[in-house]
Tab-separated table of C-alpha atoms in Angstrom:
chain	number	residue	atom	x	y	z
A	1	MET	CA	0.004	0.003	0.013
A	2	SER	CA	1.269	3.465	-0.825
A	3	ILE	CA	1.839	6.016	1.928
A	4	LEU	CA	-1.103	8.014	0.597
A	5	GLY	CA	-3.216	4.857	0.824
A	6	GLN	CA	-2.090	4.437	4.426
A	7	VAL	CA	-3.062	8.041	5.175
A	8	ALA	CA	-6.570	7.391	3.819
A	9	ALA	CA	-6.856	4.117	5.727
A	10	ASP	CA	-5.732	5.709	9.005
A	11	VAL	CA	-8.189	8.613	8.730
A	12	ALA	CA	-11.025	6.301	7.670
A	13	ALA	CA	-10.322	4.035	10.662
A	14	ALA	CA	-10.284	7.009	13.033
A	15	ASP	CA	-13.534	8.521	11.738
A	16	PRO	CA	-16.286	6.207	10.464
A	17	ALA	CA	-17.992	9.151	8.685
A	18	LEU	CA	-15.007	9.247	6.324
A	19	ALA	CA	-14.641	5.491	5.763
A	20	SER	CA	-17.126	5.330	2.874
A	21	HIS	CA	-15.292	8.222	1.124
A	22	ALA	CA	-11.760	6.781	1.333
A	23	LEU	CA	-10.433	5.313	-1.907
A	24	ALA	CA	-9.173	1.742	-1.586
A	25	ASP	CA	-6.043	2.343	-3.645
A	26	PRO	CA	-5.302	5.988	-4.451
A	27	GLY	CA	-1.821	5.105	-5.710
A	28	PRO	CA	1.355	6.872	-4.683
A	29	GLY	CA	1.155	10.428	-3.493
A	30	ARG	CA	2.979	13.274	-5.201
A	31	LEU	CA	5.105	14.091	-2.172
A	32	GLU	CA	5.962	10.609	-0.873
A	33	LEU	CA	8.091	10.041	-3.947
A	34	ARG	CA	10.253	13.031	-3.102
A	35	VAL	CA	10.876	12.303	0.598
A	36	ALA	CA	13.056	9.325	1.562
A	37	ASP	CA	11.970	9.047	5.208
A	38	PRO	CA	8.619	7.201	5.266
A	39	ASP	CA	7.479	8.894	8.500
A	40	ARG	CA	8.056	12.366	7.047
A	41	ALA	CA	6.484	11.304	3.742
A	42	PHE	CA	3.381	10.179	5.668
A	43	VAL	CA	3.224	13.549	7.455
A	44	LEU	CA	3.549	15.525	4.233
A	45	GLU	CA	0.980	13.415	2.416
A	46	ALA	CA	-1.501	13.716	5.294
A	47	VAL	CA	-1.125	17.490	5.512
A	48	HIS	CA	-1.174	17.886	1.732
A	49	GLU	CA	-4.330	15.789	1.477
A	50	GLY	CA	-5.858	18.033	4.154
A	51	TYR	CA	-4.864	21.041	2.070
A	52	LEU	CA	-6.469	19.511	-1.010
A	53	MET	CA	-9.673	18.842	0.952
A	54	HIS	CA	-9.847	22.537	1.695
A	55	TYR	CA	-8.612	24.060	-1.578
A	56	GLY	CA	-8.332	21.486	-4.328
A	57	GLU	CA	-9.216	17.993	-5.405
A	58	PRO	CA	-8.368	15.217	-2.927
A	59	ARG	CA	-6.498	12.191	-4.188
A	60	ALA	CA	-7.315	9.646	-1.491
A	61	PHE	CA	-10.991	10.497	-0.914
A	62	SER	CA	-14.098	10.809	-3.034
A	63	GLN	CA	-14.516	14.293	-4.455
A	64	ALA	CA	-18.297	13.919	-4.061
A	65	MET	CA	-18.021	14.419	-0.302
A	66	GLU	CA	-20.421	16.939	1.251
A	67	PRO	CA	-18.618	20.322	1.607
A	68	ASP	CA	-18.826	20.580	5.402
A	69	LEU	CA	-17.617	17.001	5.857
A	70	ARG	CA	-14.831	17.709	3.401
A	71	LEU	CA	-13.628	20.666	5.507
A	72	LEU	CA	-13.739	18.561	8.669
A	73	ALA	CA	-11.871	15.767	6.886
A	74	GLY	CA	-9.217	18.283	5.844
A	75	ASP	CA	-8.845	19.383	9.437
A	76	ALA	CA	-8.587	15.730	10.562
A	77	LEU	CA	-5.827	15.168	8.013
A	78	TYR	CA	-3.934	18.250	9.177
A	79	ALA	CA	-4.187	16.997	12.750
A	80	LEU	CA	-3.076	13.464	11.788
A	81	GLY	CA	0.044	14.759	10.095
A	82	LEU	CA	0.966	17.197	12.836
A	83	GLU	CA	0.318	14.601	15.546
A	84	ARG	CA	2.533	12.040	13.775
A	85	LEU	CA	5.295	14.619	13.539
A	86	ALA	CA	4.934	15.569	17.207
A	87	VAL	CA	5.274	11.892	18.163
A	88	LEU	CA	8.593	11.890	16.321
A	89	GLY	CA	9.616	14.736	18.653
A	90	ASP	CA	10.340	17.249	15.911
A	91	LEU	CA	8.559	20.292	17.325
A	92	GLU	CA	10.438	22.621	14.996
A	93	ALA	CA	8.995	20.765	12.008
A	94	VAL	CA	5.530	20.892	13.616
A	95	ALA	CA	5.863	24.663	13.794
A	96	GLU	CA	7.035	24.807	10.164
A	97	LEU	CA	4.064	22.791	8.957
A	98	ALA	CA	1.676	24.886	11.038
A	99	ASP	CA	3.152	27.941	9.315
A	100	LEU	CA	2.708	26.229	5.966
A	101	ILE	CA	-0.981	25.535	6.696
A	102	SER	CA	-1.630	29.101	7.781
A	103	GLY	CA	0.443	30.565	4.924
A	104	CYS	CA	-1.566	28.547	2.404
A	105	ALA	CA	-4.825	29.716	3.982
A	106	ARG	CA	-3.647	33.304	3.738
A	107	ALA	CA	-2.608	32.853	0.099
A	108	HIS	CA	-6.023	31.451	-0.817
A	109	ILE	CA	-7.858	34.188	1.051
A	110	GLU	CA	-5.795	36.742	-0.881
A	111	GLY	CA	-6.615	34.949	-4.156
A	112	ASP	CA	-3.036	33.803	-4.766
A	113	PRO	CA	-2.984	30.016	-5.090
A	114	ALA	CA	0.405	30.249	-6.815
A	115	ALA	CA	1.880	31.523	-3.556
A	116	ALA	CA	0.441	28.474	-1.778
A	117	ALA	CA	1.992	26.191	-4.399
A	118	ALA	CA	5.370	27.894	-3.835
A	119	LEU	CA	5.052	27.346	-0.069
A	120	TRP	CA	4.446	23.636	-0.699
A	121	GLU	CA	7.537	23.404	-2.860
A	122	VAL	CA	9.719	25.007	-0.160
A	123	SER	CA	8.330	22.737	2.572
A	124	THR	CA	8.669	19.584	0.511
A	125	ALA	CA	12.222	20.441	-0.444
A	126	ALA	CA	13.079	21.032	3.248
A	127	ALA	CA	11.526	17.707	4.272
A	128	ALA	CA	13.426	15.887	1.495
A	129	ARG	CA	16.736	17.103	2.904
A	130	LEU	CA	16.047	15.627	6.358
């Protein structure tokens, strides 16, 4: 199973309301292929999937999800990623991802999704070096 598939399975197991929306095999995530450490790849995929639930098209969940549930699922994915990173004891990385999440929200509020994409590139490159 891909790391993105594991993200979907973990969220679906934690919240039965999301289980019917999780895709059985979403294939590899875009970020997991760029990060060698599987724990950090899981974190990035979870947070990125949360981001996509809020602002784009999710890869591991049905796009037909009701909008309010989709926002809650995005929040659950953010929390899953940040919690996994906190368990690893990397509080500096938790703060960086929290900044990424808030920076992306700001970019979208300001109507600048390209700025959000640039933030993702910087964060993914930083995670790949760890």
